[in-house]
Coordinates of C-alpha atoms and ligand atoms in Angstrom, one line a residue:
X1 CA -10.2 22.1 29.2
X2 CA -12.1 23.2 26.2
X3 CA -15.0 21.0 24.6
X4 CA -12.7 20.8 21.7
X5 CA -9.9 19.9 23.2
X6 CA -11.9 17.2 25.0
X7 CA -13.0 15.9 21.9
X8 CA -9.6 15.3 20.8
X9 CA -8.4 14.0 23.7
X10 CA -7.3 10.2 22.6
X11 CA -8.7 9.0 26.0
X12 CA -11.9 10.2 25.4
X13 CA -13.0 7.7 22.9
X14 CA -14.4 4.6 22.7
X15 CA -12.6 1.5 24.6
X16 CA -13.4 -0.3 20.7
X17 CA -11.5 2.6 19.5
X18 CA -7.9 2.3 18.1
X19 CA -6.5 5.5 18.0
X20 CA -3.8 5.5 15.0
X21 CA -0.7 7.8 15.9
X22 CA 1.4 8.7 12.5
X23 CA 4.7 9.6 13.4
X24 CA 5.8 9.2 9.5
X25 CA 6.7 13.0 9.8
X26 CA 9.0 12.2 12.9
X27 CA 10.2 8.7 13.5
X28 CA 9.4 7.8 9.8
X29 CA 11.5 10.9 8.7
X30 CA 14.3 9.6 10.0
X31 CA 15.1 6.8 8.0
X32 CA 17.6 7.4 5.5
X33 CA 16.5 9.0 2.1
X34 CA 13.2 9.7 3.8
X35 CA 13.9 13.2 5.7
X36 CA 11.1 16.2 4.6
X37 CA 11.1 19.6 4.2
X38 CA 8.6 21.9 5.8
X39 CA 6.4 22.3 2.6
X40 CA 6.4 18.4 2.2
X41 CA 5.5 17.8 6.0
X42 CA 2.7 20.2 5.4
X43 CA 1.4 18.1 2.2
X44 CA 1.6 15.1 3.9
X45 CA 0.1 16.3 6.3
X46 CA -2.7 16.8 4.9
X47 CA -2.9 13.2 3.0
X48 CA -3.1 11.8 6.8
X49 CA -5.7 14.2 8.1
X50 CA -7.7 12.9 4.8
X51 CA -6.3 9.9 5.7
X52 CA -8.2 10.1 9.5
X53 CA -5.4 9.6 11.5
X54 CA -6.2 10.2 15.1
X55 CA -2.7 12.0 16.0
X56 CA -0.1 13.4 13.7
X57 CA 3.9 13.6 15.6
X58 CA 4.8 16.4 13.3
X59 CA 8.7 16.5 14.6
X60 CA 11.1 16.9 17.1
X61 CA 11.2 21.0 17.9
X62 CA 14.4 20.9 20.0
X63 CA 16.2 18.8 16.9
X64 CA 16.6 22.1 14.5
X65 CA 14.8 24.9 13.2
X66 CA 13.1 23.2 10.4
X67 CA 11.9 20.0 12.6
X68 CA 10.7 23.3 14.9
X69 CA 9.5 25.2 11.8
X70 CA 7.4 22.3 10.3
X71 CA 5.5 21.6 13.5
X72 CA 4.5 25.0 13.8
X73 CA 3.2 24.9 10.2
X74 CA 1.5 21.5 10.4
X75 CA 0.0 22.3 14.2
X76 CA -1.4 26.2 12.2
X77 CA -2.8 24.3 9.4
X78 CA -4.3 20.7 10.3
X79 CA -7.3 21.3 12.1
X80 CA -8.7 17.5 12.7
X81 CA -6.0 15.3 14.0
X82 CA -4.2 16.2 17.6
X83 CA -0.8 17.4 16.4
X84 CA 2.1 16.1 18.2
X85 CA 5.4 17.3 19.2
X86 CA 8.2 15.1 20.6
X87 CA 10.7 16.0 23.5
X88 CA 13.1 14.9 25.9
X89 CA 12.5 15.4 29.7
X90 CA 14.7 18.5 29.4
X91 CA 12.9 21.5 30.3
X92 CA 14.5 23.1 27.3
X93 CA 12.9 20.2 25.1
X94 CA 9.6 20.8 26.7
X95 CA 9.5 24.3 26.0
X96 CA 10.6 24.1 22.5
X97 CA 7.2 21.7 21.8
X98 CA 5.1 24.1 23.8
X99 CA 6.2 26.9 21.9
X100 CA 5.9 24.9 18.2
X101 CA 2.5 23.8 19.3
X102 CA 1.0 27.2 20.0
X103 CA -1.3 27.0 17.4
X104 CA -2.6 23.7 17.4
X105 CA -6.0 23.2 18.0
X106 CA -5.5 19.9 19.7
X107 CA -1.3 20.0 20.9
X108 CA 0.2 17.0 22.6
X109 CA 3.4 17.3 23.9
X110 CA 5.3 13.3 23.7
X111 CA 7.8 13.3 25.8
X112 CA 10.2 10.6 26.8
X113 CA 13.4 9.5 28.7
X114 CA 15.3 5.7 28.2
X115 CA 14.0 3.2 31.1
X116 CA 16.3 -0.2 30.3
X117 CA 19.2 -0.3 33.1
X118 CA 21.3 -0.6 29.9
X119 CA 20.1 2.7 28.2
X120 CA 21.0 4.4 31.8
X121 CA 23.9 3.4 32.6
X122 CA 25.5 3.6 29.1
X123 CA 23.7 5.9 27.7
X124 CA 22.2 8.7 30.0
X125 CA 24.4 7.7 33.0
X126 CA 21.5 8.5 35.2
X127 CA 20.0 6.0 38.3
X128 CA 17.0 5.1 38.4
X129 CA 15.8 7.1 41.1
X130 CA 17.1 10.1 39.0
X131 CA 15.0 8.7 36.0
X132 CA 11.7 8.7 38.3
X133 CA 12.5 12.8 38.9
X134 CA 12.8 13.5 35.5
X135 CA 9.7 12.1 34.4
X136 CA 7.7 13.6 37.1
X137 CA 9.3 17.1 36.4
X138 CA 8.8 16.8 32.5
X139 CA 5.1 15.5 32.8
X140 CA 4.4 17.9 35.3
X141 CA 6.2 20.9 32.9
X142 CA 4.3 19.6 29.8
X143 CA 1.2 19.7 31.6
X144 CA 1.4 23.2 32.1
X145 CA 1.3 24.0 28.9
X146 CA -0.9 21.6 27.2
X147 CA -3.7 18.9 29.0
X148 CA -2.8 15.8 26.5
X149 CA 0.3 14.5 27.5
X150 CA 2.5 11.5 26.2
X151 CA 4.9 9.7 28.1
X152 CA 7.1 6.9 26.7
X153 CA 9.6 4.9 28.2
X154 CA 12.3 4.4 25.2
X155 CA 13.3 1.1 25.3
X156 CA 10.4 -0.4 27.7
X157 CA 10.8 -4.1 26.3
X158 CA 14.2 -4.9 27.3
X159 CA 13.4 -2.3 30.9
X160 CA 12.7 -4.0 34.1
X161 CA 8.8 -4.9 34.5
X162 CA 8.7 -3.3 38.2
X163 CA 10.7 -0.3 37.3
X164 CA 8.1 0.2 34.8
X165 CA 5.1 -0.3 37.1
X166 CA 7.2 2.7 38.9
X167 CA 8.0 4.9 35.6
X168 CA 4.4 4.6 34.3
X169 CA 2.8 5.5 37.9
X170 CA 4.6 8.8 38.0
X171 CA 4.0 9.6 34.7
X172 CA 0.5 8.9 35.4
X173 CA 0.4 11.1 38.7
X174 CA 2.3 13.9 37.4
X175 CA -0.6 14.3 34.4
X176 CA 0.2 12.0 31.6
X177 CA -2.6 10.4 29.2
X178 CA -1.0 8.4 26.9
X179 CA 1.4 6.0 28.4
X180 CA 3.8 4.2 25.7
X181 CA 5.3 1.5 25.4
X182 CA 8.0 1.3 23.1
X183 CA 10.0 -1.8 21.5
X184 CA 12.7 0.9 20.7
X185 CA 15.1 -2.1 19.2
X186 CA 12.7 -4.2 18.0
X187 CA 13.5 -6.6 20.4
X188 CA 10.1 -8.1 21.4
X189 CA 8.0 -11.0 20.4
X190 CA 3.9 -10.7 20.0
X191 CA 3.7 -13.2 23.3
X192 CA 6.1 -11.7 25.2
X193 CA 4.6 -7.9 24.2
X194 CA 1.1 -9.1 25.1
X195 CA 1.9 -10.1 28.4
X196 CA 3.9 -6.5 29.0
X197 CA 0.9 -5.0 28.1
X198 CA -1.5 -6.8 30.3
X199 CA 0.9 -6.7 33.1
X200 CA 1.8 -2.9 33.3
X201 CA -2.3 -2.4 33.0
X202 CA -3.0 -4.7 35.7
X203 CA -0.1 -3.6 38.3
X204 CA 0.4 0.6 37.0
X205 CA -1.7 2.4 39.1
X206 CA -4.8 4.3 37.8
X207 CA -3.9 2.8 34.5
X208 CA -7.5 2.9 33.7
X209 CA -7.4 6.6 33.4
X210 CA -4.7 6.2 30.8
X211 CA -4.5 4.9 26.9
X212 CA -1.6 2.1 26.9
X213 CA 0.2 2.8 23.5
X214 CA 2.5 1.0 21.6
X215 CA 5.1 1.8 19.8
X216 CA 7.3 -1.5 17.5
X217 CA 10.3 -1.2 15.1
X218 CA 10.8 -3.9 12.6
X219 CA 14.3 -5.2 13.2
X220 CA 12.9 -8.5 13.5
X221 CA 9.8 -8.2 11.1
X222 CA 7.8 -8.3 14.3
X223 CA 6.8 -4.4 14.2
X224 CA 2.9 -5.5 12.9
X225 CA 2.6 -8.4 14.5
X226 CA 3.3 -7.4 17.7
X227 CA 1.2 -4.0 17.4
X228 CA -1.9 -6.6 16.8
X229 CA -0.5 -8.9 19.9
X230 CA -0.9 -5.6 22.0
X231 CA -4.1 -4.4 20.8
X232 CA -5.7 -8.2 22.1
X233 CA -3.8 -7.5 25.3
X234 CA -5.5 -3.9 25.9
X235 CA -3.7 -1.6 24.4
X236 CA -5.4 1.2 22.3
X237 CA -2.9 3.5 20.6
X238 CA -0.9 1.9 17.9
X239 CA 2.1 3.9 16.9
X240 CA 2.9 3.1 12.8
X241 CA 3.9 5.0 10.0
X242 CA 2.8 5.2 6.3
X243 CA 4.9 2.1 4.4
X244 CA 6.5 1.3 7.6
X245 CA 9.4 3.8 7.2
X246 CA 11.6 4.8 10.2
X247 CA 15.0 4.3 11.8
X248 CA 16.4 1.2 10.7
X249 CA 14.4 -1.5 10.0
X250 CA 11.9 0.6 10.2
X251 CA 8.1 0.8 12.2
X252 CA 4.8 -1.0 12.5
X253 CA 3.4 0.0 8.6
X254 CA 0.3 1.7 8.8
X255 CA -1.7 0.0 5.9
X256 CA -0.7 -3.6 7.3
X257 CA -2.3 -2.9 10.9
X258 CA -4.8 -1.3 9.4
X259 CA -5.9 -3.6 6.4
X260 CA -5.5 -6.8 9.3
X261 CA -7.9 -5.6 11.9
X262 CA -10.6 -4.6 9.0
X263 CA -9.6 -7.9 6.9
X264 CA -9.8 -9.7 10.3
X265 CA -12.9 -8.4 12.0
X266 CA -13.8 -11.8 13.4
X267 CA -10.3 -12.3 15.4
X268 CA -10.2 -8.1 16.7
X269 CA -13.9 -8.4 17.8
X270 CA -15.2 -4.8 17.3
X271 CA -12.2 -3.4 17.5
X272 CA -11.2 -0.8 14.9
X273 CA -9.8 2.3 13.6
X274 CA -10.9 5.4 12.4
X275 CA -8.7 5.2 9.3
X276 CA -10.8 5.7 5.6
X277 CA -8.7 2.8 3.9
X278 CA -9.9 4.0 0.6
X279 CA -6.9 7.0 1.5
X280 CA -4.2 4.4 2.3
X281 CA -3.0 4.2 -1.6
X282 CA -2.7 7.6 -2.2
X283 CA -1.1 8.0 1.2
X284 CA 2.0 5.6 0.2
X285 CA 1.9 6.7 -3.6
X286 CA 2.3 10.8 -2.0
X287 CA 4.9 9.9 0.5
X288 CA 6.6 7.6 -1.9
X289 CA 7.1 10.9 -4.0
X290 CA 7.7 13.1 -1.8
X291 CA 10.2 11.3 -0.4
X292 CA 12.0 9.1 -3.8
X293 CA 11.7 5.9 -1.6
X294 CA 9.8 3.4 -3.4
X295 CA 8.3 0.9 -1.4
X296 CA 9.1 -2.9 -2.4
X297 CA 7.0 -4.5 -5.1
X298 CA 6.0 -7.7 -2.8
X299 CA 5.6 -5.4 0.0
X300 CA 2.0 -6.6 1.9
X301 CA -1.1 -4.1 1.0
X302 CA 0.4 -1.1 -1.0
X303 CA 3.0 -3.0 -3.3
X304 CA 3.0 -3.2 -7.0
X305 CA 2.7 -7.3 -6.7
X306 CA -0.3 -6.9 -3.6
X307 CA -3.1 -7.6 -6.0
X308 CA -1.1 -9.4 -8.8
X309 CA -1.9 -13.1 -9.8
X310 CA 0.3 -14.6 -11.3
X311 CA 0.2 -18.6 -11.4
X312 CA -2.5 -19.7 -13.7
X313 CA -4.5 -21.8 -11.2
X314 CA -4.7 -18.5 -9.3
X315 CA -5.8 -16.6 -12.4
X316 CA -8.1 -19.4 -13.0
X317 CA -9.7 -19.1 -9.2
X318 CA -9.9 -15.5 -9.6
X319 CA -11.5 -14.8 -12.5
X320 CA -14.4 -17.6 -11.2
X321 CA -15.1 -16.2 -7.9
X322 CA -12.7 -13.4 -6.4
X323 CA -13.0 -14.9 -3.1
X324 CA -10.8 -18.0 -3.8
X325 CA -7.4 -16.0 -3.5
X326 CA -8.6 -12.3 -3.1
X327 CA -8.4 -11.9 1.2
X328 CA -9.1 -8.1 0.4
X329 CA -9.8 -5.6 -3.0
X330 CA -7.6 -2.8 -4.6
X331 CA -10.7 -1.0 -4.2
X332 CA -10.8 -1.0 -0.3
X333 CA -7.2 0.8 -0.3
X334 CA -8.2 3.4 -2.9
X335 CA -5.7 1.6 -5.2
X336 CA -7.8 2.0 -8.6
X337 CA -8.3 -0.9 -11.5
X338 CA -5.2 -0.1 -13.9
X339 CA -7.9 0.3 -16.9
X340 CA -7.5 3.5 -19.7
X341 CA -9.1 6.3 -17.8
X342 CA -8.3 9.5 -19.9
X343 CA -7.4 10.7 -23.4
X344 CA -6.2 13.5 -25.2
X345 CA -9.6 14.5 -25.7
X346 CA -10.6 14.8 -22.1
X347 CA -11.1 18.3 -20.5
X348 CA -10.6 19.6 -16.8
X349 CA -14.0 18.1 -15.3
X350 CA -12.9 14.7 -16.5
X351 CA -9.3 15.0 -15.0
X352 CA -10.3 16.8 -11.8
X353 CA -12.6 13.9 -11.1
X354 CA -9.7 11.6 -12.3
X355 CA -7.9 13.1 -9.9
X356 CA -9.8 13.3 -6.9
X357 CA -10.8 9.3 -7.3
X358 CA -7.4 8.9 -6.7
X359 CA -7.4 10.7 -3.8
X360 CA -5.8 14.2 -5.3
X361 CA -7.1 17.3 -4.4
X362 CA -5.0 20.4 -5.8
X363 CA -5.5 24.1 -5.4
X364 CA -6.1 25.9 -8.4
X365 CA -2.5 26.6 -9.8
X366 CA -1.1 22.8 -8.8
X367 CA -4.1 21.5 -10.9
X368 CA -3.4 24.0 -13.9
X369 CA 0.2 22.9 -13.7
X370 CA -1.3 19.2 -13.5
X371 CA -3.8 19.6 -16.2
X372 CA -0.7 21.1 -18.6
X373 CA 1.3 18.2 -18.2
X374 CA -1.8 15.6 -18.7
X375 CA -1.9 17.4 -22.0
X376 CA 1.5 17.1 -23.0
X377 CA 1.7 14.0 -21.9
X378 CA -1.6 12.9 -23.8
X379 CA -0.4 14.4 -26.9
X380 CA 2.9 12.3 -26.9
X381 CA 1.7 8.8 -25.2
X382 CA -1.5 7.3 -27.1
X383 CA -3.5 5.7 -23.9
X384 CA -3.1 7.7 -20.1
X385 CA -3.3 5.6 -17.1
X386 CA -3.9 5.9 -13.7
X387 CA -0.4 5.4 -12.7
X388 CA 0.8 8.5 -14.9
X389 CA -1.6 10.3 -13.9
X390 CA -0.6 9.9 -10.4
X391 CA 3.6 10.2 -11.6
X392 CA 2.4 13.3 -12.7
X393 CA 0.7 14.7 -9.3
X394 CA 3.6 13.0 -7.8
X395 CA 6.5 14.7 -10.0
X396 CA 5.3 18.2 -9.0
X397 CA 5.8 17.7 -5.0
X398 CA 8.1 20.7 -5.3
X399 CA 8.6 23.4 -2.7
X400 CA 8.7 27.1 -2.3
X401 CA 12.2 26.4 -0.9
X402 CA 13.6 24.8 -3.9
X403 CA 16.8 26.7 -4.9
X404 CA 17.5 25.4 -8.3
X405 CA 14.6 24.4 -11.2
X406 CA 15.4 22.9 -14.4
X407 CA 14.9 24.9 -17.9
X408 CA 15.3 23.7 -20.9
X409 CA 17.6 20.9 -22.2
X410 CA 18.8 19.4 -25.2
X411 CA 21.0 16.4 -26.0
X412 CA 22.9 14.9 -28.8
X413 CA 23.8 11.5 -28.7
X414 CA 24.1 7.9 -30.3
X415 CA 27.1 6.4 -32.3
X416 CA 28.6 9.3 -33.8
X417 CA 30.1 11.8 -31.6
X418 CA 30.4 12.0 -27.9
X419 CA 27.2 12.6 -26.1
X420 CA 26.8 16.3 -25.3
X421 CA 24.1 18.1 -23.6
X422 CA 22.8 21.8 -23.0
X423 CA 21.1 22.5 -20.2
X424 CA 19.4 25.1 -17.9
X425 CA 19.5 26.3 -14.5
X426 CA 17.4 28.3 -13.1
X427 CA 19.8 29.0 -9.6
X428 CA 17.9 31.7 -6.9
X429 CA 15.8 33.1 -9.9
X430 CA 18.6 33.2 -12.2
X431 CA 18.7 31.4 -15.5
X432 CA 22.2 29.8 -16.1
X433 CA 23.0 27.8 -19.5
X434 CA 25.8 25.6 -20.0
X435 CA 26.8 22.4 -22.5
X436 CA 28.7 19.4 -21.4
X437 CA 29.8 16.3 -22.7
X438 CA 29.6 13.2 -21.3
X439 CA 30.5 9.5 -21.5
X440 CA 26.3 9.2 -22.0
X441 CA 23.5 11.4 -22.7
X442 CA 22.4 11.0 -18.7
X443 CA 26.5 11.4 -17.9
X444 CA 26.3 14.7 -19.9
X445 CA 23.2 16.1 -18.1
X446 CA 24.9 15.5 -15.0
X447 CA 27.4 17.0 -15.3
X448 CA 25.9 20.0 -17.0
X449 CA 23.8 20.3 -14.0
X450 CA 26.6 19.7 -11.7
X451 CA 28.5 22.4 -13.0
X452 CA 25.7 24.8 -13.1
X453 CA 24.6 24.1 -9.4
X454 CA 28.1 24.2 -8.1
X455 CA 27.2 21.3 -6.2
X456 CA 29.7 19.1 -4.6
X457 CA 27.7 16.1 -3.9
X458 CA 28.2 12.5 -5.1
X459 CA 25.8 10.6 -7.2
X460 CA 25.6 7.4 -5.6
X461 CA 22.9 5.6 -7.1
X462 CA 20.9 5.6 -10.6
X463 CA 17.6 4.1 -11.3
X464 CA 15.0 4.3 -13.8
X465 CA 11.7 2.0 -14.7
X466 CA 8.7 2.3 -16.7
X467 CA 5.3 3.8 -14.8
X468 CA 3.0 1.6 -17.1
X469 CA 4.0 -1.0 -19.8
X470 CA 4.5 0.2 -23.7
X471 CA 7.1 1.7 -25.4
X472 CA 5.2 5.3 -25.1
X473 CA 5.7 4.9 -20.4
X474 CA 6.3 7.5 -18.5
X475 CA 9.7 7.1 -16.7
X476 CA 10.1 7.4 -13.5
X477 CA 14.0 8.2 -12.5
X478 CA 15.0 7.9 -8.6
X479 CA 18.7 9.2 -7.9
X480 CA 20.7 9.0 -4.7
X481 CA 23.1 11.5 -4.0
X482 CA 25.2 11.9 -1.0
X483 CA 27.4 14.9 0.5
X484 CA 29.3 15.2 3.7
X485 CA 27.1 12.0 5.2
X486 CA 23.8 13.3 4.2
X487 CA 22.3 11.1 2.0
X488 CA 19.5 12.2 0.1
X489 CA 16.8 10.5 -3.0
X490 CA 15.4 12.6 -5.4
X491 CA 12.6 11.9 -8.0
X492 CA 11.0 12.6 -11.5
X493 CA 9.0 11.3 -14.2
X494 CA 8.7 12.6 -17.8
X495 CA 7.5 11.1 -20.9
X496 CA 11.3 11.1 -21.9
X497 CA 13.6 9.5 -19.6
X498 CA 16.6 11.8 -20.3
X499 CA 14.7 14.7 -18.4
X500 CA 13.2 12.8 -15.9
X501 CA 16.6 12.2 -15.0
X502 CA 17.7 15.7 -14.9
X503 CA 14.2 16.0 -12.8
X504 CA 15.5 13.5 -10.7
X505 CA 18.8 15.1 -9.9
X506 CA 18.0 18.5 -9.7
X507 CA 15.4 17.3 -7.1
X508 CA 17.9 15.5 -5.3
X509 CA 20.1 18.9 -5.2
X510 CA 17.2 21.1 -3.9
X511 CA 17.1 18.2 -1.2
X512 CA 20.5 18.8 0.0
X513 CA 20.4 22.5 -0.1
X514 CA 17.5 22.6 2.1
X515 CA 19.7 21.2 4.4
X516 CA 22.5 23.0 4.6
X517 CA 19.9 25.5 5.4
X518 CA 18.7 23.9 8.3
X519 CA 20.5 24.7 11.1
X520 CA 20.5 21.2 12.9
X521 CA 21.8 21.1 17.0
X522 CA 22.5 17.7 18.1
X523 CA 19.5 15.5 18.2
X524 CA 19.6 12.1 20.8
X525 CA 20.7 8.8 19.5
X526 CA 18.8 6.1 20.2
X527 CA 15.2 6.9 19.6
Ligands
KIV1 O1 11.6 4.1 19.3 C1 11.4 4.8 20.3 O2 11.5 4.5 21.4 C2 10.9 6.2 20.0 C3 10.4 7.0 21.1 C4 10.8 8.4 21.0 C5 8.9 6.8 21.3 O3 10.8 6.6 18.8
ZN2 ZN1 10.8 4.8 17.4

């Protein structure tokens, strides 16, 4: 093993350590709305790196060529954090990470079979003897290609303890340094999680060579909670994604473990992460735009309503000493104070540091294209705020990939006529014009766009709300479009709401196109 390799190992580090795994790219990308194309993954990417995330799961290489394609590109271009692949015990599965994870400076191959006597007998139809072989062949395979190795046991909290002690001890033998434990259904309680925890690292042996992971869903609301229950009971890999996305319910969030063990030094004892919390914001503002999934506005730590007093006696407590009702700051989370920050008048030093206090750093033409729009938008809206500046960053996520951009556009509409508008394509390079009518100006558009695009999707849902206050906001539209099952949100902002809505679908479109392009196998249910 390599001295850097060794310094990436997760089992290397301090015993105080907790080593945050992000799998917002993997399990996080599969909750509806929330899937990621290659270039997006790769942005992302590099918010968590930023971020200081110990380990990045960058996809699931068997699933289809883009899951394989984007954990290629984020194991070539992350250099910090170990970048992690995920696989079944098939040797095919194994392979497929190897081969995605060639250029990783610090690969790990996760791999994992079902362990719960219900997964195997209705599920993988396998015994438990047969279970045992698989683990110790795909362990034993993924250690050829790569010294950190994960194991988890899907569905560990509803498994039998013993047959655990068993699974884990294998796993163990055959070469595996991670050992996870994952509340696949988000079954467990924090008690009842603890007590797993400290059991399997009392009875599985060696476990003391081994980092005890966790990995919680939120079906019950538990996901957090019981991270933290089985960081006290020893274990020292917490799996979580950025605003708690993920199958379902979704998984432990990120910022809420996090901000708990720094809020709550005195109860974790020493214990901590490596995380820069001053990233976390701009982390849930970059996948919030990337992906069109907002989070909620009461949601704990990264929510429009975190900070927000509103009952006068709080106001009142505040305003005399912070510490009456303020537990932590905006500050800490990188969330800046919503004051003016720029004008019309400012120039490219003044944005660029704007912009990197919110935790953006563009390459040359993204902060050209970012600058431009500052302008426009400065010219048109009297007072600039951090929140458009960051709509603004946010709105021009777009990818190389993107098979349709939107020209120009013009509408006509009010009480005398029927709305109409005129709008343009661009479609593979290709400018295409058309005008349509509609039963409103954002009905018109639609359909313009519609028609242009060829699409055949369905517009299922239609939102819109105002970045800042005043009649001048930026609009932010989010649309949800569906076709053939495939559900996908798209997103844009604009000074005037009619073409953030076009925005908005167009980048909804681009999201369904790329895939179609993605040549998807079966991936396994259940994870
Ligand atoms: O929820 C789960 O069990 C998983 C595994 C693949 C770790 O996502
Ligand atoms: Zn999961």
């Amino acid at each position: 093993m390599s001295d850097e390799m060794s310094d990436g190992m997760s089992n290397e580090k301090s015993d105080e350590r907790i080593r945050i795994f992000d799998t917002t790219l993997r399990d996080g990308e599969q909750s509806p709305g929330c899937s990621m194309n290659l270039n997006e993954k790769v942005t992302l990417g590099k918010q968590l790196e930023k971020l200081g995330v110990d380990i990045i799961e960058a996809g699931f290489p068997i699933a289809s060529e883009g899951d394989f394609g984007a954990v290629q590109a984020v194991a070539r271009e992350l250099r910090e954090p170990i970048v992690c692949g995920l696989a079944r015990t098939g040797s095919a599965d194994i392979e497929r990470a190897a081969q995605a994870l060639e250029e990783a400076k610090k690969p790990r191959i996760h791999t994992f079979i079902a362990t719960s006597d219900i997964h195997l007998e209705h599920k993988l139809r396998m015994s438990r003897e047969r279970v045992l072989e698989e683990v110790d062949r795909a362990v034993r395979q993924a250690r050829g290609y790569v010294d950190d190795v994960e194991f988890s046991a899907e569905d560990a909290t509803r498994s039998d303890r013993d047959y655990l002690v068993d699974v884990f001890g294998i796993a163990l033998e055959a070469g595996a340094t991670t050992l996870n434990v994952p509340d696949t259904v988000g079954y467990t309680t924090p008690q009842e999680y603890a007590e797993l925890i400290a059991y399997l690292k009392e009875r599985v042996p060696g476990s003391d060579g081994a980092v005890f992971s966790v990995h919680c869903h939120n079906d019950l609301g538990l996901a957090v909670a019981n991270s933290l229950a089985a960081i006290a009971a020893g274990a020292r890999q917490v799996e979580c994604t950025v605003n708690g996305i993920g199958e379902r319910a979704g998984n432990t969030s990120m910022e809420e473990l996090v901000m708990a063990m720094k809020t709550r030094r005195d109860v974790f004892a020493g214990i901590d992460t490596g995380i820069a919390t001053n990233e976390i914001y701009p982390s849930s503002r970059l996948l919030s735009a990337i992906t069109g999934v907002m989070v909620q506005p009461n949601k704990a730590i990264v929510g429009d309503n975190a900070f927000a007093h509103e009952a006068g006696i709080h106001q009142d407590g505040v305003l005399k000493a912070p510490i009456t009702y303020e537990i932590l700051t905006p500050a800490s989370i990188g969330k800046a104070s919503n004051e003016l920050v720029l004008g019309k008048h400012s120039g490219r030093h003044a944005f660029r540091e704007r912009l990197l206090e919110l935790g953006f750093e563009l390459e040359v033409e993204e902060f050209e294209r970012a600058f431009q729009r500052f302008k426009d938008l400065a010219d048109a809206k009297k007072t600039i705020f951090n929140e458009d500046i960051e709509a603004i960053v946010a709105d021009m996520v777009e990818s190389a990939e993107d098979r349709f951009s939107l020209g120009e556009l013009s509408i006509t509409c009010g009480t005398f006529g029927k709305p109409s508008a005129t709008v343009e394509i661009v479609v593979d390079g290709e400018a295409r014009k058309t005008t349509a009518l509609g039963v409103g100006p954002v009905d018109a558009i639609f359909k313009g766009i519609s028609e242009l695009t060829e699409t055949k999707s369905h517009l299922e849902k239609y939102q819109v709300h105002a970045v800042t206050s005043g009649l001048d906001a930026l609009g932010e539209v989010s649309v949800t479009v569906s076709e053939e099952g495939r559900r996908v949100i798209g997103r844009g902002a604009h000074e005037d709401v009619l073409v953030a809505s076009g925005k908005a679908y167009v980048h909804a479109l681009n999201k369904l196109e790329w895939h179609k392009r993605r040549r998807e196998v079966e991936a396994p249910k259940g994870i």
